[in-house]
Short mmCIF file of C-alpha atoms in Angstrom, two decimals:
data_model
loop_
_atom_site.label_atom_id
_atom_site.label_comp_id
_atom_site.label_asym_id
_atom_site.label_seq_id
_atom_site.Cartn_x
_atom_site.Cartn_y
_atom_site.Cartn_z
CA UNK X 1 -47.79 12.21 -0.42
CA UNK X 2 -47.12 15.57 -2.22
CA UNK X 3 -47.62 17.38 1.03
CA UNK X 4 -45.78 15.02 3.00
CA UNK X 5 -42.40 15.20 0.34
CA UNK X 6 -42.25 19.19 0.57
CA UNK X 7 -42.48 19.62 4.58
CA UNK X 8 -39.61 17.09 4.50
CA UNK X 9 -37.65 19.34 1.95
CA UNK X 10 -38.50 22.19 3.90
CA UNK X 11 -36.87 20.80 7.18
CA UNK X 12 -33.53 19.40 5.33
CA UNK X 13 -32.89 22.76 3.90
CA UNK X 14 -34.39 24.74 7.71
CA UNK X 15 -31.33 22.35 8.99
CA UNK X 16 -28.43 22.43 6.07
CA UNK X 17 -29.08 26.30 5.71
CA UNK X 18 -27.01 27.96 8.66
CA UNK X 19 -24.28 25.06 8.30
CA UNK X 20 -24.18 26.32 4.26
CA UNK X 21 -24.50 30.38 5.33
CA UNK X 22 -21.17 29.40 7.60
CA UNK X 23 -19.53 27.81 4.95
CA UNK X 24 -19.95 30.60 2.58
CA UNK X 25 -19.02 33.15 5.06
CA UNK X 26 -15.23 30.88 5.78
CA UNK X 27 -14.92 30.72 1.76
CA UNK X 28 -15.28 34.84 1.77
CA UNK X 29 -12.87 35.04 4.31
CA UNK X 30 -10.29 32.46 2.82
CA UNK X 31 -10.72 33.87 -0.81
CA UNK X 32 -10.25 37.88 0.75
CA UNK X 33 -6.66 35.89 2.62
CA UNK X 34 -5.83 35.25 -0.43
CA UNK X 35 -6.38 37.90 -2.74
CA UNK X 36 -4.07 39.86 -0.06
CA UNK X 37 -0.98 37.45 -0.64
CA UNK X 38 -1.81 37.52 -4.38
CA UNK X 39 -1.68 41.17 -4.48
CA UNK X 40 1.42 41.39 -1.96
CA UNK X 41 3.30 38.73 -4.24
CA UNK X 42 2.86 40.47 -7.49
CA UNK X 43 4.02 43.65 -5.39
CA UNK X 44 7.38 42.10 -4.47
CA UNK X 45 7.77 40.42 -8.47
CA UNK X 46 7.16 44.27 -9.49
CA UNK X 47 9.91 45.41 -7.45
CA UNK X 48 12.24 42.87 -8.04
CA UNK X 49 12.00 41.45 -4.62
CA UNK X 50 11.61 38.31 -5.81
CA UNK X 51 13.95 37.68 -9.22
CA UNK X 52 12.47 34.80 -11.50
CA UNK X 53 14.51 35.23 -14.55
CA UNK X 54 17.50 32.97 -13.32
CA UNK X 55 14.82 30.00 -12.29
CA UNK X 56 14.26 26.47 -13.87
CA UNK X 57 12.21 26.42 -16.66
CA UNK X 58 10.18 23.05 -15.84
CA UNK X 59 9.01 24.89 -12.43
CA UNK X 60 7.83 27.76 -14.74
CA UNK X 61 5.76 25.78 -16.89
CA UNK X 62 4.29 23.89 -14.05
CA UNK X 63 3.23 27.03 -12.71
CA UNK X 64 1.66 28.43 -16.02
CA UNK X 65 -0.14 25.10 -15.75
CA UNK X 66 -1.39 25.37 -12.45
CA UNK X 67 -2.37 28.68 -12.46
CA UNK X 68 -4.39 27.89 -15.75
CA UNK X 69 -5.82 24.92 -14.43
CA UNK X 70 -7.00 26.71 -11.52
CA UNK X 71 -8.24 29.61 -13.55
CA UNK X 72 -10.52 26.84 -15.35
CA UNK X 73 -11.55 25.18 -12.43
CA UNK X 74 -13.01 28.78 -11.59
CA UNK X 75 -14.88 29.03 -14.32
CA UNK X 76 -16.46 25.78 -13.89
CA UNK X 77 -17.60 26.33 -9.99
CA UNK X 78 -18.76 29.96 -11.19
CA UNK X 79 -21.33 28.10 -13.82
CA UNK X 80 -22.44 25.67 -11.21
CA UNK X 81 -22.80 28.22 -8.42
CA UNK X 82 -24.91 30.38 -11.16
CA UNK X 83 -27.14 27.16 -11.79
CA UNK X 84 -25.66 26.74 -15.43
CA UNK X 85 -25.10 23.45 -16.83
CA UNK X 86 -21.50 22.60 -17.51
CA UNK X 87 -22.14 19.93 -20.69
CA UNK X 88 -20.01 20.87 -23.45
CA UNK X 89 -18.03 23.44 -21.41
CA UNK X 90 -14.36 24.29 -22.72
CA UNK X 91 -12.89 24.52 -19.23
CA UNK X 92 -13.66 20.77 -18.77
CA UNK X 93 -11.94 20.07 -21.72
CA UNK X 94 -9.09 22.55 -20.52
CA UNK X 95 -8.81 20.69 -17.21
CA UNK X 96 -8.47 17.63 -18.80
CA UNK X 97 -5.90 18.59 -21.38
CA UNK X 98 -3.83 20.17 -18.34
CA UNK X 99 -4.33 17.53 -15.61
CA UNK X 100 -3.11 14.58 -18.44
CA UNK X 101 -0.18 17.50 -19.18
CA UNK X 102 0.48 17.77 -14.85
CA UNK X 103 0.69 13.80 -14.45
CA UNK X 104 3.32 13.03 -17.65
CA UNK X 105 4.97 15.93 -15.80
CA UNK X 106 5.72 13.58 -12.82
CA UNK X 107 8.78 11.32 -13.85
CA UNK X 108 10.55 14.21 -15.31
CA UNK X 109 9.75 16.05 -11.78
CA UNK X 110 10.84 13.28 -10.08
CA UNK X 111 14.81 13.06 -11.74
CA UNK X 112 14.84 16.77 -11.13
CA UNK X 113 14.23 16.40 -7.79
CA UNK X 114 17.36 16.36 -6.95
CA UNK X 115 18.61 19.53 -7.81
CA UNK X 116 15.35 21.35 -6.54
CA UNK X 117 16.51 20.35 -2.96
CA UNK X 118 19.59 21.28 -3.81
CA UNK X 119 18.55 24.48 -4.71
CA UNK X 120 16.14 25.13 -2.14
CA UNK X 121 18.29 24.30 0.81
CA UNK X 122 20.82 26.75 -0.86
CA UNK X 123 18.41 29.58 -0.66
CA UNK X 124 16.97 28.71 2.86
CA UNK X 125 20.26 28.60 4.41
CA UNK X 126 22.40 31.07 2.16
CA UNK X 127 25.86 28.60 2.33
CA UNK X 128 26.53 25.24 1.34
CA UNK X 129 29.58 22.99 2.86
CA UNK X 130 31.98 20.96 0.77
CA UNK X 131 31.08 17.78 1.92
CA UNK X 132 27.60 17.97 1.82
CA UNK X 133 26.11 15.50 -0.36
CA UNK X 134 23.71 17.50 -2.04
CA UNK X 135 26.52 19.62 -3.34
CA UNK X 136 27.27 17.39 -6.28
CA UNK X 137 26.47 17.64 -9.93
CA UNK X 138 23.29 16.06 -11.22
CA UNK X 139 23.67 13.61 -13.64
CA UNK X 140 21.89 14.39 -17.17
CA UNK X 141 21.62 11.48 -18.69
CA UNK X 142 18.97 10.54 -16.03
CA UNK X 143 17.00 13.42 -18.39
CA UNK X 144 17.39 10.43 -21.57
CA UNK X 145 14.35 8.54 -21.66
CA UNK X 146 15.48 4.83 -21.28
CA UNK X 147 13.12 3.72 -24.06
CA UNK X 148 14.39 4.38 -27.48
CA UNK X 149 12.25 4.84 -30.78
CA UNK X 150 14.05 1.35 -32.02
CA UNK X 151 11.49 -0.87 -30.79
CA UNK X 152 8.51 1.54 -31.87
CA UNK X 153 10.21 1.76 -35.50
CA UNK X 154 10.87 -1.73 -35.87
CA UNK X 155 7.05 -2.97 -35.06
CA UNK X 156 5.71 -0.37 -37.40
CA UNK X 157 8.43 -2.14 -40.32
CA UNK X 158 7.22 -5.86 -39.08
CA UNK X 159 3.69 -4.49 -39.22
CA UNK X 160 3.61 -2.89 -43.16
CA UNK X 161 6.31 -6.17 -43.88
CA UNK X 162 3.98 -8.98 -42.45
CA UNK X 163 0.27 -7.13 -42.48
CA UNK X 164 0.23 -8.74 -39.21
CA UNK X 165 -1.00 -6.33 -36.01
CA UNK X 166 1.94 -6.32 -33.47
CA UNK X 167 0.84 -4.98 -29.98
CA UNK X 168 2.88 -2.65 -28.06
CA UNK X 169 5.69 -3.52 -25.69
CA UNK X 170 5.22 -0.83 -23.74
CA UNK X 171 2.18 -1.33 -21.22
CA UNK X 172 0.36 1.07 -18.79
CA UNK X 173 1.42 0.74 -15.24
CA UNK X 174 1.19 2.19 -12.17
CA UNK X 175 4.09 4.84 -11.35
CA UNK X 176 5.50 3.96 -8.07
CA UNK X 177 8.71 6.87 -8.63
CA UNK X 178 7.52 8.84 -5.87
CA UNK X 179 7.75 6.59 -3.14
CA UNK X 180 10.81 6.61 -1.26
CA UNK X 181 13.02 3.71 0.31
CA UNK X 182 11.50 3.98 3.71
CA UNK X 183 7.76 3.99 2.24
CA UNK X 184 8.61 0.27 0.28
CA UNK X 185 10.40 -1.05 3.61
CA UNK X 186 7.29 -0.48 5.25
CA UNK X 187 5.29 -1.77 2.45
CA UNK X 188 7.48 -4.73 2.74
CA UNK X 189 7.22 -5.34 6.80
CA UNK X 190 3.76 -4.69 6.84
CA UNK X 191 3.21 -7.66 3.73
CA UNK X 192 5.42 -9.93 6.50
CA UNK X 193 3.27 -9.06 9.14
CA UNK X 194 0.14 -9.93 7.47
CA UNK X 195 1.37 -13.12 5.94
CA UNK X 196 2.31 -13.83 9.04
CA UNK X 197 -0.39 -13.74 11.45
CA UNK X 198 -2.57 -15.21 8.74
CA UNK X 199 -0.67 -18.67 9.04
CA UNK X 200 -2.84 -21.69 9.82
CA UNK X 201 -0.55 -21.91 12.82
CA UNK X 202 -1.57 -19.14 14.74
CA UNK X 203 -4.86 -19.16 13.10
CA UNK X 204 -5.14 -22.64 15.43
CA UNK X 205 -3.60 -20.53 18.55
CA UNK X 206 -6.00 -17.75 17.93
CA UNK X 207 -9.20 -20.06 17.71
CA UNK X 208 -8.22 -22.29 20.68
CA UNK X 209 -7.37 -19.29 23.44
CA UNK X 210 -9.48 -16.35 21.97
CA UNK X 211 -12.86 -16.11 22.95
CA UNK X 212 -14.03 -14.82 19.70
CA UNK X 213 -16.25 -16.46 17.12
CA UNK X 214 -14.86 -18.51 14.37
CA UNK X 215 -14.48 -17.88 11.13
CA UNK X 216 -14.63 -19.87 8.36
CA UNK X 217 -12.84 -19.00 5.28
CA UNK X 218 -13.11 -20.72 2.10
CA UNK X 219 -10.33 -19.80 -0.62
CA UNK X 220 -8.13 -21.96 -3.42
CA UNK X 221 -4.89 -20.84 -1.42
CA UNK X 222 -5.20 -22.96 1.32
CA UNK X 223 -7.36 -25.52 -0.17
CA UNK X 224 -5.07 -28.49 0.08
CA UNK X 225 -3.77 -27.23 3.46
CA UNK X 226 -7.94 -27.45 4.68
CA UNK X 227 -8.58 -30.67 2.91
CA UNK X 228 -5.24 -32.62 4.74
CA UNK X 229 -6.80 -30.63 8.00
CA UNK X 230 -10.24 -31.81 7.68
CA UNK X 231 -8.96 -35.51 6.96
CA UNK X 232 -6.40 -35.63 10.01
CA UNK X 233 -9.48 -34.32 12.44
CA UNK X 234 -11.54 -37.08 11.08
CA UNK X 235 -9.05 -39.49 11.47
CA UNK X 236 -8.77 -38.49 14.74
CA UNK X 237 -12.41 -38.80 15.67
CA UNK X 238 -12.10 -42.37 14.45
CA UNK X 239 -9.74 -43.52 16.27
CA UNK X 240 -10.62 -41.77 19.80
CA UNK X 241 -14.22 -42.85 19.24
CA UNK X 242 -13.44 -46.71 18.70
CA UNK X 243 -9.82 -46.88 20.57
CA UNK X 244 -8.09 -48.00 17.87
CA UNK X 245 -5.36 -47.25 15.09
CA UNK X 246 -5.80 -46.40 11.52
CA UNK X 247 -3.17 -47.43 9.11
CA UNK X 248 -0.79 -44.90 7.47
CA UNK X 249 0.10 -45.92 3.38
CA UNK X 250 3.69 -45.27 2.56
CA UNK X 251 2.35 -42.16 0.56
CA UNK X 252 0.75 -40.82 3.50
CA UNK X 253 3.65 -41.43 5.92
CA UNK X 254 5.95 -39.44 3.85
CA UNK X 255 3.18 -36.53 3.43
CA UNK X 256 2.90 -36.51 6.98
CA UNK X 257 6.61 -36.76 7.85
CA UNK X 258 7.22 -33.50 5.46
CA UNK X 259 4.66 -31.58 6.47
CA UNK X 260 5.77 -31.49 9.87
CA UNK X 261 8.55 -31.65 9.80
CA UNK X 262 10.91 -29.09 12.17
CA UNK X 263 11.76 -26.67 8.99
CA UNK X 264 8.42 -26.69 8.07
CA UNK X 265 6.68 -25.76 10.81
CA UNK X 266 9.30 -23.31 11.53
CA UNK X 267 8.49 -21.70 7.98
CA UNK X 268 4.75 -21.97 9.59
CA UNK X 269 5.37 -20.32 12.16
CA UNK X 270 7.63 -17.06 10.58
CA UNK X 271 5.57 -17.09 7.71
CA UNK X 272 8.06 -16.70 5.22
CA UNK X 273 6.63 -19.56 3.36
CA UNK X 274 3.73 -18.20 2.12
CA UNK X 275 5.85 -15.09 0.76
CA UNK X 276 6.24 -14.97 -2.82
CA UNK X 277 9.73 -15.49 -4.88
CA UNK X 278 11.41 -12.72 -5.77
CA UNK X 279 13.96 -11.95 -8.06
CA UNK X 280 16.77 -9.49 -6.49
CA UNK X 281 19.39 -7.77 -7.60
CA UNK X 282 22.80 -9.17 -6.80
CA UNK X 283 23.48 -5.60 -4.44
CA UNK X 284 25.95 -5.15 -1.00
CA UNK X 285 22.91 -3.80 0.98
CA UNK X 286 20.24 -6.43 0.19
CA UNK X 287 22.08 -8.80 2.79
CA UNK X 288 21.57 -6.08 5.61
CA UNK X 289 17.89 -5.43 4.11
CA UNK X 290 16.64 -9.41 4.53
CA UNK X 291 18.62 -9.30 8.08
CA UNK X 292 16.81 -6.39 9.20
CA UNK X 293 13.38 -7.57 7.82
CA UNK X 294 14.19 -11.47 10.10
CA UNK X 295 14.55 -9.08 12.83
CA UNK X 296 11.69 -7.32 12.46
CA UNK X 297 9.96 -10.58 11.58
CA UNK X 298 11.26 -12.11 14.91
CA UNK X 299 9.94 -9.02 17.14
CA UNK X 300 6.84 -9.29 15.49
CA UNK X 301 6.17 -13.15 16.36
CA UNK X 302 7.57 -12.55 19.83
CA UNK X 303 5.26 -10.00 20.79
CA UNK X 304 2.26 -12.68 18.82
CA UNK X 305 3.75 -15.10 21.84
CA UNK X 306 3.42 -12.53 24.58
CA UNK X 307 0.03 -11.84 23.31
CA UNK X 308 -1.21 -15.34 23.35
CA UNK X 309 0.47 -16.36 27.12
CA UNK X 310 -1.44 -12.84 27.92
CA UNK X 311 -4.99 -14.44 26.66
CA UNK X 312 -3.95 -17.99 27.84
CA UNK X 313 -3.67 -16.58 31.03
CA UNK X 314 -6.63 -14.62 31.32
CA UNK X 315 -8.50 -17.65 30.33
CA UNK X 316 -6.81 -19.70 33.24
CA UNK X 317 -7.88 -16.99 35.75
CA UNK X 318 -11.65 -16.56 34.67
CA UNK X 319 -12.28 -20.29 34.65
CA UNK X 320 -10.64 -20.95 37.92
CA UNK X 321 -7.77 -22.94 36.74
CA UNK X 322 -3.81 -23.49 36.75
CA UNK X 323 -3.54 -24.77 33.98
CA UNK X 324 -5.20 -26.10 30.46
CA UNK X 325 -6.23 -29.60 31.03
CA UNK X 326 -6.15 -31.45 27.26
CA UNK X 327 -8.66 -34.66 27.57
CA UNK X 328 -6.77 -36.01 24.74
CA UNK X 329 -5.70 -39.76 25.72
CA UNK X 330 -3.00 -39.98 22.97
CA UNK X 331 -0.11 -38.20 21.64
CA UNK X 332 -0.16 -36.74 18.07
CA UNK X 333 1.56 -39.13 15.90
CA UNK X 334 3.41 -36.13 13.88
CA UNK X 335 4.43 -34.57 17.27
CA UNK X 336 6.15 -37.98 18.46
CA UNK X 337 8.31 -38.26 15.16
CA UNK X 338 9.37 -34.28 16.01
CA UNK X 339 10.56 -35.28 19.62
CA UNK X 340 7.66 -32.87 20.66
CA UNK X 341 6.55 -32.52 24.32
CA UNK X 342 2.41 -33.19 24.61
#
């Protein structure tokens, strides 16, 4: 077994060893690139090619960070290509400190954003224009952190008044600042597009002209929609099995009548039903922004209907037919109350 174990060994390291020798030999080559462009850069900073005395102090601290962090990150591949353990190194604690110190760096980098493009396209071109947007003033107050040291002050009082603990209001959350308007439009289309094509509508299109298998989900979201499914199907057995009519209770009737109903299907169909209430902001553009997302919305389900005439015909040609024959004898109750051809 001993043997066996080491002649394995032997051929995973015959077989990783050239791919590792080339992959030592690119990092030799990359790290003599760029000791070159270090050297060259401190060259030009020497001779005042380059002036960074007039820059922005927050870019100057985030380099002094990043150069530090990178300096630590050397020292910790330089232990583990050495075969030295890294437990209770002070470069991981270093990394640490300055990674925590990069990402609280973010919103602040974010509101100065701003005036670094500003900036930059100032030096890349060497002119700026009047009317070009970019050539107004930043606005400082965006520097003032929108959460005072009121609300932190006046817990700590409750707390020593009441001896009662008082949790924070202020919880951890992801920071979406970085994204940008197009990124959360496309968030927002693609959330449409799923909800969707995961309606129980064209679920039933999909499962009765699609040759694939089907699949049987079982969740509490469409619970009650499965249950009133399951019961009209085996109401429907009944009567086609013993030619006859079951009764409908007043309770039932008016179920039925709302659930298909014209608007509801037609909320079935976009999928805007299933989409979750929103509060929004009382804003000129978020008319134009729901028009443009109902045009989207209708591409989307017109292209669904293109798709499914595509597989319905396909279907027709391989089995030989003109058309889908239904051996149904009777008319959907639901459909007749609609005014719904059969």
């Amino acid at each position: 077994m001993g043997e066996s174990h080491a002649v394995d060994l032997d051929h995973v390291l015959a077989a990783d060893l050239p791919l590792a020798v080339s992959n030592f030999n690119d990092v030799k080559t990359i790290v003599i690139q760029v000791n070159q462009m270090v050297r060259n850069l401190i060259d030009r900073i020497k001779n005042k090619e380059l002036p960074t005395a007039q820059g922005m102090s927050f870019l100057d601290v985030k380099n002094q960070l990043l150069l530090k962090y990178l300096l630590n990150l050397n020292c910790v591949l330089l232990k583990k290509v050495s075969g030295e353990s890294i437990k209770g190194s002070n470069s991981i604690e270093r990394l640490v400190e300055i990674r925590t110190m990069l990402e609280r760096m973010r919103p602040v980098e974010h509101k100065l954003r701003y005036q670094i493009e500003k900036l930059l396209k100032i030096a890349t071109t060497g002119k700026f224009e009047s009317n070009d947007p970019l050539q107004f003033k930043a606005n400082p107050d965006n520097l003032i952190s929108k959460v005072g040291n009121d609300d932190s002050s006046e817990d700590e009082e409750k707390e020593k008044k009441s001896g009662v603990y008082v949790p924070p209001k202020l919880v951890p959350m992801k920071y979406d600042g970085d994204e940008t308007a197009d990124q959360r439009s496309s968030k927002i289309t693609e959330k449409i597009r799923r909800h969707a094509l995961s309606s129980s509508a064209l679920q039933g299109l999909k499962e009765e002209f699609m040759d694939t298998p089907l699949e049987v989900v079982e969740s509490t979201a469409n619970a009650s929609k499965m249950s009133v499914a399951r019961e009209r199907q085996e109401r429907q057995e009944y009567e086609e099995t013993y030619f006859t009519r079951l009764p409908f209770t007043r309770q039932e009737r008016h179920s039925s009548r709302q659930q298909y109903s014209s608007k509801a299907l037609a909320s079935e169909l976009s999928g805007m039903g299933t989409l979750p209430e929103k509060k929004r902001k009382s804003q000129g553009g978020k008319k134009k922004d729901v028009e443009s997302k109902i045009a989207e919305l209708k591409t989307l389900l017109k292209e669904t209907e293109d798709n499914l005439t595509r597989f319905e015909e396909d279907f027709n040609i391989r089995s030989g037919q003109k058309s889908i024959q239904r051996n149904k004898p009777w008319k959907p109750l639901w459909l007749r109350r609609i005014g719904v051809n059969w």
